[in-house]
Structure formats: structure tokens, C-alpha cells
XYZ file of C-alpha atoms in Angstrom:
566
model
C 24.030 -10.945 18.126
C 23.378 -9.992 21.735
C 20.800 -7.266 23.372
C 23.567 -5.173 25.182
C 25.567 -4.930 22.260
C 22.769 -3.718 19.628
C 21.946 -1.003 22.266
C 25.429 -0.012 21.908
C 25.310 0.167 18.438
C 22.144 2.486 18.221
C 23.994 5.019 20.333
C 24.218 8.471 18.486
C 21.913 7.555 15.652
C 19.491 10.253 16.146
C 18.139 13.136 14.325
C 19.695 16.364 13.903
C 18.468 19.462 15.993
C 18.254 23.044 15.926
C 16.113 24.104 13.015
C 19.073 25.362 10.909
C 18.612 26.142 7.520
C 20.923 25.129 5.174
C 20.896 26.524 1.539
C 23.059 24.750 -0.964
C 23.339 24.966 -4.798
C 22.928 21.563 -6.419
C 24.962 20.414 -9.385
C 23.613 20.541 -13.091
C 21.642 17.584 -14.254
C 23.249 15.871 -17.371
C 22.534 13.151 -19.223
C 19.200 11.500 -19.343
C 17.162 13.831 -16.891
C 14.115 15.288 -17.891
C 15.283 18.645 -16.463
C 18.331 18.506 -18.566
C 20.842 21.122 -17.686
C 18.487 22.839 -15.148
C 20.297 23.932 -12.087
C 17.967 23.753 -8.788
C 18.489 25.562 -5.452
C 17.399 23.375 -2.481
C 16.519 24.430 1.085
C 16.695 21.561 3.570
C 15.580 22.224 7.390
C 16.993 20.346 10.131
C 14.544 19.361 12.709
C 14.856 18.544 16.382
C 14.247 14.568 16.712
C 11.048 13.113 17.203
C 9.706 10.024 18.768
C 10.419 7.161 16.497
C 7.771 5.459 14.294
C 8.206 2.507 12.728
C 8.159 2.459 8.748
C 8.154 -1.427 8.682
C 4.325 -1.447 8.938
C 3.735 1.639 6.362
C 2.812 0.292 2.828
C 4.722 3.333 1.382
C 8.173 2.332 2.635
C 8.077 -1.295 3.300
C 10.282 -2.797 1.025
C 8.811 -4.960 -2.095
C 11.609 -7.459 -2.867
C 14.017 -7.235 0.049
C 13.470 -9.969 2.669
C 11.662 -8.738 5.626
C 9.593 -10.494 8.885
C 5.843 -9.703 8.926
C 6.439 -7.331 11.416
C 8.963 -6.488 14.281
C 12.424 -7.396 14.760
C 14.483 -9.163 12.265
C 20.778 -15.762 11.029
C 21.638 -18.991 9.478
C 20.619 -19.505 6.016
C 20.511 -23.005 4.533
C 20.081 -24.773 1.049
C 18.585 -28.555 1.700
C 16.780 -30.532 -0.658
C 15.378 -28.093 -3.166
C 14.529 -25.457 -0.638
C 16.168 -22.290 0.665
C 15.668 -21.762 4.426
C 16.189 -18.402 5.881
C 16.370 -18.244 9.749
C 16.293 -14.949 11.569
C 16.282 -13.515 14.942
C 12.780 -12.346 15.602
C 10.591 -10.789 18.315
C 6.875 -11.894 17.642
C 5.743 -9.475 20.330
C 7.285 -6.203 19.406
C 10.361 -4.134 17.433
C 12.639 -4.308 20.194
C 14.832 -6.807 21.790
C 13.463 -9.432 24.028
C 11.542 -12.641 23.528
C 13.899 -13.508 20.560
C 13.041 -16.573 18.793
C 14.310 -18.048 15.528
C 11.617 -17.166 12.793
C 11.821 -19.342 9.684
C 10.913 -18.791 6.083
C 11.327 -20.888 2.897
C 11.746 -20.313 -0.678
C 12.416 -22.009 -3.969
C 13.975 -18.875 -5.520
C 15.535 -16.672 -2.704
C 13.048 -14.219 -3.816
C 9.483 -15.241 -2.737
C 9.081 -16.516 0.521
C 6.811 -18.526 2.760
C 6.773 -17.635 6.465
C 6.615 -20.798 8.745
C 6.066 -21.100 12.562
C 9.318 -20.235 14.550
C 12.214 -22.942 14.653
C 13.706 -22.240 17.809
C 12.148 -20.681 21.051
C 13.572 -20.088 24.268
C 12.096 -22.749 26.620
C 15.133 -24.961 28.085
C 17.646 -23.867 30.835
C 20.316 -23.376 28.257
C 18.450 -20.704 26.311
C 15.602 -19.496 28.413
C 17.072 -15.788 28.483
C 17.438 -15.814 24.603
C 18.077 -17.699 21.212
C 20.522 -15.884 19.374
C 22.440 -15.896 16.278
C 24.145 -19.351 14.767
C 24.515 -21.290 11.727
C 23.091 -24.081 9.927
C 25.345 -27.149 8.639
C 24.702 -30.360 6.772
C 26.340 -33.207 8.293
C 27.672 -36.237 6.643
C 24.684 -38.324 5.792
C 22.572 -35.547 4.617
C 21.542 -34.342 8.089
C 20.813 -30.768 8.728
C 21.967 -29.125 12.334
C 21.637 -25.750 13.455
C 24.017 -24.507 16.264
C 23.399 -21.244 17.961
C 23.789 -19.265 21.032
C 21.602 -19.279 23.949
C 21.518 -17.358 27.162
C 21.303 -19.877 30.116
C 19.451 -19.292 33.396
C 22.622 -17.710 34.560
C 22.614 -15.538 31.681
C 25.920 -16.895 30.122
C 26.294 -17.308 26.563
C 26.328 -21.154 25.641
C 26.202 -22.941 22.364
C 23.387 -25.439 21.426
C 22.179 -27.351 18.649
C 18.763 -28.351 17.191
C 18.102 -31.073 14.707
C 14.861 -31.387 12.364
C 12.199 -33.532 13.897
C 11.052 -34.914 10.633
C 13.795 -34.553 7.642
C 10.901 -35.823 5.251
C 9.130 -32.756 5.791
C 10.263 -30.550 2.646
C 10.152 -27.339 4.802
C 11.647 -28.786 8.040
C 8.928 -27.054 10.008
C 9.844 -28.437 13.305
C 13.102 -28.641 15.289
C 13.970 -30.608 18.337
C 16.808 -29.813 21.136
C 18.980 -32.766 22.514
C 18.971 -33.189 26.038
C 22.493 -32.769 26.383
C 22.435 -29.090 25.306
C 24.288 -26.707 25.942
C 27.057 -28.583 24.003
C 29.663 -25.617 24.566
C 29.848 -23.698 27.494
C 32.358 -20.606 28.185
C 35.058 -22.181 30.134
C 38.422 -21.890 30.042
C 41.145 -19.178 30.962
C 40.627 -15.592 29.664
C 37.210 -16.256 28.371
C 34.380 -13.577 29.101
C 31.099 -15.663 29.649
C 29.172 -12.743 28.332
C 31.169 -12.309 25.353
C 30.880 -15.754 23.488
C 28.500 -16.155 20.810
C 27.792 -16.738 17.122
C 29.211 -19.972 16.034
C 29.862 -20.451 12.511
C 29.034 -23.078 9.848
C 30.804 -26.406 10.502
C 33.449 -27.690 8.262
C 35.622 -30.757 8.096
C 39.302 -30.650 8.381
C 41.962 -33.208 6.737
C 41.795 -35.096 9.979
C 37.859 -36.141 9.491
C 37.048 -33.834 12.349
C 34.291 -31.107 12.612
C 35.225 -27.707 13.260
C 33.465 -24.338 14.257
C 34.702 -21.006 15.108
C 32.710 -18.885 18.121
C 33.193 -15.173 18.544
C 34.761 -14.583 21.772
C 36.591 -11.961 23.957
C 39.729 -13.666 25.022
C 42.009 -11.885 27.601
C 40.351 -8.679 26.760
C 40.884 -9.032 22.964
C 38.752 -10.238 20.134
C 39.163 -13.813 18.804
C 37.512 -16.678 16.835
C 37.898 -19.541 18.959
C 38.275 -22.873 17.317
C 36.524 -26.165 18.361
C 36.555 -29.818 16.966
C 34.242 -32.674 17.117
C 33.850 -35.976 15.740
C 29.955 -35.994 15.720
C 29.156 -32.495 16.143
C 27.793 -33.621 19.679
C 31.142 -33.370 21.840
C 33.265 -30.677 21.403
C 36.660 -29.778 22.429
C 38.422 -26.231 22.453
C 41.460 -25.919 20.409
C 44.516 -24.623 22.798
C 44.642 -21.576 20.062
C 42.049 -19.564 18.421
C 41.412 -19.932 14.639
C 42.546 -16.036 14.730
C 42.735 -13.178 17.206
C 43.756 -9.572 17.188
C 44.053 -6.910 19.885
C 42.818 -4.385 17.602
C 39.355 -5.115 19.299
C 37.746 -6.361 22.063
C 34.986 -8.680 20.607
C 33.825 -10.094 17.306
C 30.242 -10.702 16.540
C 28.958 -13.107 13.832
C 32.154 -14.314 12.471
C 32.111 -16.133 9.298
C 34.943 -18.352 7.419
C 34.747 -19.628 4.165
C 36.778 -20.231 1.080
C 37.421 -18.567 -2.138
C 38.994 -18.730 -5.665
C 40.608 -15.527 -7.089
C 38.816 -14.625 -10.131
C 36.081 -17.048 -10.054
C 32.478 -16.495 -9.098
C 31.563 -20.066 -8.329
C 31.544 -20.972 -4.756
C 33.439 -23.459 -2.655
C 32.196 -26.140 -0.028
C 34.550 -25.524 2.882
C 34.084 -29.114 3.767
C 34.977 -30.433 0.476
C 38.291 -30.639 -1.008
C 39.774 -26.827 -1.616
C 41.578 -26.242 -4.601
C 45.006 -25.092 -5.013
C 45.390 -21.183 -5.173
C 42.391 -20.747 -2.862
C 42.075 -17.990 -0.556
C 40.093 -17.982 2.738
C 38.101 -15.150 4.096
C 37.426 -14.639 7.953
C 34.659 -11.697 8.353
C 33.599 -10.642 11.666
C 30.843 -8.061 12.825
C 32.125 -4.858 15.113
C 31.754 -1.056 14.915
C 28.436 -1.046 13.360
C 29.520 -2.809 10.184
C 30.923 -6.072 8.840
C 34.658 -6.161 8.187
C 36.773 -9.169 6.776
C 40.421 -10.322 6.165
C 41.735 -12.300 3.441
C 44.661 -14.705 3.731
C 45.282 -18.636 3.971
C 44.108 -21.354 6.076
C 47.335 -23.154 7.451
C 46.009 -26.635 7.955
C 49.015 -27.605 9.722
C 48.861 -25.275 12.426
C 44.958 -25.198 12.272
C 45.057 -21.273 12.129
C 43.851 -18.595 9.630
C 46.808 -16.396 8.139
C 45.778 -13.082 6.727
C 47.813 -11.638 3.903
C 48.059 -8.263 5.467
C 47.829 -7.454 9.120
C 46.557 -3.604 9.850
C 46.793 -2.515 13.382
C 44.086 0.298 12.682
C 40.952 -1.566 12.391
C 39.519 1.500 10.391
C 41.343 0.377 7.440
C 40.073 -3.044 7.397
C 38.028 -4.245 4.473
C 34.441 -4.007 4.499
C 31.534 -6.099 3.200
C 29.326 -2.942 2.868
C 30.188 0.648 3.649
C 26.635 1.397 4.615
C 23.612 0.250 6.817
C 24.752 -3.492 6.754
C 25.376 -5.776 9.515
C 25.660 -9.167 11.071
C 25.985 -10.863 7.482
C 26.166 -14.540 7.190
C 27.185 -16.650 3.928
C 26.391 -20.294 2.713
C 27.479 -22.506 0.027
C 24.618 -22.659 -2.351
C 24.829 -26.226 -3.857
C 22.068 -25.874 -6.267
C 23.876 -23.324 -8.384
C 27.498 -23.645 -7.152
C 27.788 -20.209 -5.643
C 28.381 -18.611 -2.136
C 25.708 -15.970 -1.137
C 25.814 -13.635 1.649
C 23.126 -12.461 3.525
C 23.130 -9.491 6.242
C 20.568 -7.187 7.639
C 20.075 -3.546 7.447
C 18.111 -2.057 10.365
C 15.309 0.678 9.748
C 16.756 3.807 10.544
C 13.654 5.298 11.806
C 12.723 2.188 14.212
C 14.291 -0.980 15.177
C 12.924 -3.351 12.680
C 15.130 -4.686 9.774
C 15.394 -6.752 6.634
C 17.941 -8.832 4.687
C 19.665 -8.853 1.149
C 21.251 -11.790 -0.513
C 24.084 -11.348 -2.636
C 26.515 -13.556 -4.494
C 29.967 -13.057 -3.414
C 33.553 -14.085 -4.556
C 37.048 -12.856 -4.847
C 38.579 -10.404 -7.226
C 41.213 -11.858 -9.809
C 43.902 -10.102 -7.809
C 42.944 -11.903 -4.549
C 42.801 -8.592 -2.661
C 39.065 -7.823 -2.409
C 35.848 -9.485 -2.315
C 33.110 -8.647 -5.102
C 29.511 -8.691 -4.476
C 26.598 -8.740 -6.853
C 22.651 -9.212 -6.400
C 21.575 -12.487 -6.829
C 20.823 -13.066 -10.792
C 16.982 -14.331 -9.324
C 16.328 -10.272 -8.631
C 16.367 -9.943 -12.258
C 13.168 -12.167 -12.658
C 11.125 -9.151 -11.190
C 12.576 -6.583 -13.912
C 9.663 -5.096 -16.133
C 9.471 -2.109 -18.585
C 13.017 -1.750 -19.575
C 14.129 1.789 -20.495
C 17.543 2.665 -21.966
C 18.894 6.196 -22.613
C 15.354 7.637 -22.244
C 13.764 9.860 -19.487
C 13.643 8.353 -16.118
C 10.979 8.015 -13.782
C 11.237 6.258 -10.877
C 12.786 2.810 -11.852
C 13.718 0.209 -9.051
C 16.740 -1.479 -10.791
C 19.410 0.506 -12.496
C 22.523 -0.321 -14.242
C 24.661 2.562 -15.835
C 28.344 2.790 -17.087
C 30.207 6.052 -16.968
C 32.902 6.044 -19.423
C 35.914 8.561 -18.814
C 37.238 10.249 -21.708
C 40.258 11.657 -19.758
C 41.873 10.170 -16.589
C 44.651 12.819 -16.215
C 42.222 15.235 -14.541
C 42.048 12.936 -11.441
C 42.801 14.856 -8.177
C 45.424 13.616 -6.151
C 44.422 11.215 -3.146
C 45.118 11.527 0.580
C 45.404 8.458 2.399
C 44.192 9.972 5.683
C 40.570 9.903 3.942
C 40.339 6.114 4.325
C 40.111 6.598 8.315
C 37.022 8.474 7.746
C 35.186 7.944 4.390
C 32.034 9.242 5.549
C 33.490 12.664 6.871
C 35.173 12.871 3.214
C 31.833 12.291 1.571
C 30.163 15.197 3.614
C 33.072 17.523 2.784
C 33.309 16.550 -0.929
C 29.782 15.973 -1.646
C 27.871 16.229 -4.934
C 27.958 20.085 -5.098
C 31.743 20.135 -4.938
C 33.426 20.373 -8.254
C 36.515 17.944 -8.812
C 38.671 16.947 -11.510
C 37.018 13.534 -12.089
C 33.823 13.512 -10.402
C 31.487 13.819 -8.678
C 29.672 11.889 -11.300
C 26.439 9.340 -10.756
C 22.720 9.266 -9.893
C 20.371 11.453 -7.981
C 17.478 8.965 -6.813
C 14.324 9.320 -5.073
C 14.107 12.939 -5.856
C 11.005 15.017 -5.375
C 9.748 17.532 -7.724
C 11.811 20.361 -6.378
C 14.553 18.349 -5.140
C 13.787 19.175 -1.427
C 14.207 15.645 -1.164
C 16.880 13.470 -3.027
C 19.781 10.703 -2.379
C 22.948 11.020 -4.594
C 24.853 7.963 -5.385
C 28.177 9.193 -7.003
C 31.815 8.513 -7.686
C 34.983 10.506 -7.557
C 38.257 9.350 -9.123
C 41.784 10.112 -7.462
C 45.430 9.389 -8.621
C 47.524 7.847 -5.911
C 51.092 6.830 -6.887
C 50.861 4.318 -9.598
C 47.147 3.357 -8.877
C 43.665 5.099 -8.977
C 41.545 5.026 -5.981
C 37.570 5.478 -6.657
C 35.403 6.854 -3.969
C 31.722 5.574 -3.923
C 29.313 8.152 -2.001
C 25.563 7.310 -1.122
C 24.443 10.851 0.608
C 21.482 10.437 2.728
C 21.563 14.066 4.081
C 18.882 15.639 1.833
C 17.086 12.145 1.570
C 13.818 13.198 3.504
C 12.241 16.188 5.215
C 10.896 13.802 7.936
C 12.384 14.651 11.345
C 14.318 12.259 13.810
C 16.028 10.152 10.909
C 19.690 9.077 10.811
C 21.118 10.607 7.456
C 24.565 9.983 7.055
C 26.792 10.262 3.870
C 28.237 6.936 3.492
C 31.623 6.100 1.673
C 33.936 3.470 0.499
C 37.128 3.501 -1.589
C 38.490 0.882 -4.057
C 41.177 0.392 -6.351
C 40.638 0.601 -10.022
C 42.737 0.065 -13.190
C 41.331 2.856 -14.917
C 44.048 2.653 -17.732
C 42.724 -0.897 -18.429
C 38.887 -0.356 -17.874
C 38.005 3.067 -18.664
C 34.569 2.678 -17.443
C 33.117 2.482 -13.917
C 29.791 0.513 -13.254
C 27.013 1.548 -11.146
C 24.071 -0.645 -10.334
C 21.713 0.552 -7.710
C 18.318 -1.321 -6.565
C 15.645 1.215 -5.364
C 13.117 -0.913 -3.131
C 11.027 2.066 -1.602
C 13.132 2.731 1.630
C 16.020 0.812 0.420
C 18.977 2.129 -2.019
C 21.605 -0.551 -2.457
C 24.408 0.349 -4.639
C 27.284 -1.574 -6.044
C 30.015 0.306 -7.515
C 33.195 -0.901 -10.013
C 31.273 -4.357 -10.459
C 30.824 -4.897 -6.955
C 34.025 -3.742 -5.471
C 32.416 -1.269 -3.235
C 28.495 -1.691 -1.907
C 26.443 0.634 0.162
C 23.255 -0.327 1.611
C 21.072 2.671 2.588
C 17.468 3.400 4.342
C 15.941 6.395 3.208
C 12.449 7.381 4.084
C 11.242 10.707 1.493
C 7.739 11.616 1.584
C 7.886 11.557 -2.046
C 7.939 7.901 -2.155
C 4.744 7.735 -0.238
C 3.154 10.396 -2.613
C 4.557 8.375 -5.496
C 6.154 11.513 -6.896
C 9.802 10.631 -7.356
C 12.402 11.119 -10.184
C 15.860 9.863 -10.959
C 18.544 11.812 -12.764
C 22.278 11.191 -14.051
C 24.807 13.920 -13.634
C 28.519 14.972 -13.746
C 29.739 17.864 -11.645
C 33.336 17.385 -12.456
C 35.589 19.655 -14.895
C 36.301 16.607 -17.037
C 33.503 14.907 -19.694
C 31.974 11.607 -18.403
C 29.930 9.935 -20.886
C 27.061 7.441 -20.062
C 28.121 4.649 -22.478
C 25.297 2.512 -21.081
C 22.136 3.200 -18.981
C 19.244 0.560 -18.504
C 16.598 0.633 -15.895
C 13.621 -1.384 -15.045
C 10.635 -1.112 -13.158
C 10.344 -4.268 -10.391
C 7.468 -6.239 -9.570
C 6.538 -7.159 -5.934
C 7.850 -10.608 -4.577
C 5.629 -12.431 -2.281
C 7.745 -12.307 0.962
C 6.023 -13.650 4.206
C 2.852 -12.945 3.138
C 1.120 -15.938 4.601
C 2.278 -19.256 6.384
C 2.812 -22.397 4.806
């Protein structure tokens, strides 16, 4: 990622103004609520924006088991010799861009983390103006290497590497820079030297050469440029991109990996890829992470998408909420692919990150994601079909007794799902839905966040909408409180049930709908969290009956995240 790009991403993320009073009747609470059947009226006041105050320093809002730096701003994860390494862009002196270094933390379980000294700092001509996003690769002979973008003395974006100083150190605390940095410079026709960054993890092709892709602007369009090398030191640009598109200008943080339809085990891109495997090209743009599924044509050394959509608003998304610059890696310990992204604090410029297992749905059309299984080690005090006070991890299955009542689907909604979630919120009665959860609710419902579904019928298929509505999440002024939403196809005639899992971690509400077909990461800051008086309810505001066939919830213990240096 890059300073100017991040400034652009934050434009428009301001609080609402005018002091307008909004009155809305909230839907009846059904199922396991302590206030079963009670209808509440809420009054929400919209305040003018106030100066931003960081929540990351607040014990009330600081997450308990999502990864965060010790303070301030929060790239390339890696598993090596029994240790997980998380490298992250980090300003040790402030919660804004500038003085960016690579922070470094290590873990044995992806949950509890030890903070180390920074791995990379800008102290050479090729990175003196910033050490930005990159990736870690394990080379032949068990040699770790990090390739990253630096801003040189001319503020061009160039690609550099670092190597561990002592491979026998289990934590790989110190890293050294070869004298021949930068290895790749922004040269060539049509290449913008200020839009050339974020190299991917390397992989080996059938010719035995290493490959990486670098996000770039090429001839005014977005591209993942392809480079080859024998030794990871001398690189040659291939005469064509891995893939390019005229639908956008620049892709940040590209990622490229292989997946097997219907298999949740991961694949090492440098190993032999099984027959029937697909490839995924992920890119960061429009303040979110999007992706394409296709095949890697080895003869042409090109990625070929299964479907090409000219309107990038219709591209598939990793997450439909506050989630950006994700990076995946192959976890050789458990044979899975883990994706890690960051979500910025919406009341400051700090952020944290979330690990998920990621794989391809059986139909080959969509990626599925689920929290890493290690998160479950934090579960305590399970409740099932009982009154729900605040619980931090909730799994619930909604059983549809009839699917004939589904309202018709309008394809134009796909162009702006947030708008549709605002207009068809939890108070708007439909055929099948809205139904879901109310979380982080105050006693009088002045503050609450809804995570809910709606089901629509489209031709021969059903489209399910997952919304995470933050507009009533907090009475605090100056917050960004959208209504996030994403659609996914679902075979309701076969499944009959729609699952929802929601992780609630103080200011983080992370939801996985339909077995991980749609994911929404949200940041909320209700006063009730600090006061310790929040509630959770299940509800159905549709005309058709929806049963809660399973509901389980757990309290979560706090993980040890960057509390001390190793």
C-alpha cells in the first residue's frame, strides 16, 4: 500500500451532520431474546463530525483476540520452522502515514503473539522514503526471503529484498539487505513509476524459474506485471502481464494462488498443482478486496478468468465490509491456505488484522472463508437456546419452513448493495426476511448493530443478501457507520438452512454467512461496550416463519497479542 492511495481511500469517511432526529420502529424480537416479543422504538440523533479520537488506545474498544500492533498504524505472513510470522506496516511514532517500517510478531498458534523489533526499516537509498507492502517466500533450500516495495531517493517505487541474518534463530529477529537492492525498478514503456508496488509471494513455474507479480499502472490501466528469475536476485520482466484490465487504473496488493473446488485444504503454488485446480487473482481497489477465479495458462504464462465482467462493481469480493489489503499464505503445518487482511479503525487511522482459512466452493464459482480453527480455543461458557447476554462467538442456523415467499430479485441491486441494505433494512418487512441477529445492543436499543439475511428468487436460483447495518451502532459523534451488504447464490431447495457465524470482539463484528459465502467485517463503537451492558437478540421480521434450528454462543478469553517483546 501507499501513502497517497490511503489518503484517497479515506475520503468521504466522515460522520453525519445536521443534528437530524430519526425515529424508527424496530422489528419484533423473536427466539431467544430476554425481551421476547417486545417491540421497541428507538430515537437516534445524528451528530456533526467531531475530531477523531483513536479507539485503539482504549481498553474498552481494543480488540481482545484480533491481531493488533501495540499502538498506532498497522503485510506478508509466513510459516517457517514451526513459527508463524506476521509482518505488518507500522509507524512506531504515530497513527498516521509516515516513517513506515515493517513490524514483526511471531506465534505458534496464530492467536497469541510476541512482538519483536521491526524487521525492515528505511535506511538505504532504495527505501529511504518508505518500506511498503510485500510478501515472504521460502526458497529452495529452506531459505526465507522477503520482497517488498520501497520508495527510493527519487520517490520511485522499487522492489527490494531482505534475508534473515541468522536462520538458526527460531524467531528470525534480524534481517539484512543485499547491496544490489533495488532488484526491480519501474522501467519499461507505459509503466508509471509511482504506481508500481506490492510484489506477490514467489512461485516456481514448470521451467524451474521463479515468478512474482507486481501491481502496476500500465498504459493507464491496471495490471499484475509478471517477472521471472533463476535465483530471486536477477529479475526480468515478461513481455506481457500475468493479467491486466481496462476496468480500473491501479491494483494494490495483488495475490495469486491455487485452489481445488470443494476442498478446504490449501495448495502450495510452487508444488505440483492437481488436475482440476483453479487459480485466484486477488486485487485491492475501491477500498475493498476483489478477486477473479480462472485458470493459469502455463504455456502462455497468463491468468485466464472464467468470467470477465467489464463493470468492476460486479467483481467478487473477499469481504463486503471494512477489509483491505489482504494477503494469503500456504500454511504447511496444517495444509491450508490462510488469508489475512486489515480493517482500519473507523474513528482513527489505526488498524488490526484477521486470519481466515480460505478455499473454493464445490461449484468453482466463489471462495469460502471461515475463522481459523485456533480461534475456538478461546471459547468458554457455551450456551445453547438460552437467554443471550453478550457472547463473543455465535453460531446460528436459520431454517426456512417455506421458500415460496421469497421476493423477486432485482439484478441492479448488485451494483450498490450498501444502498439496498440501507433501503431494505431490518425494519422493512419482506417475504423471507429480514432475519438474523441484533448484537451489541444497549438496554434501550438506542445503540445496536443488526446482522441479517434476506432471501430473493431469481430465475432458477435463490439470491441471499447478508447485511451488517452499523447506522444505529453508536451514539458517538464523528463515526463512519454504513450499512454493508453482499449477495451470494444459495441452493435453498437442497440446503433449507442458512448459517450465520458472528465473532464479536469489542469494536469488531465479523460475520460469515452461508458457510462463508459472504463475509462482512465491521467496526463499531457503542458506549454500551465500555459500560459493559450489551445484549444480543435473534429476530425475524419477514412474513414467513423462520426457525432457529441451532444456536450456540460462547464467551471468549483474551488472547495475548503483542503485549511484550520476545
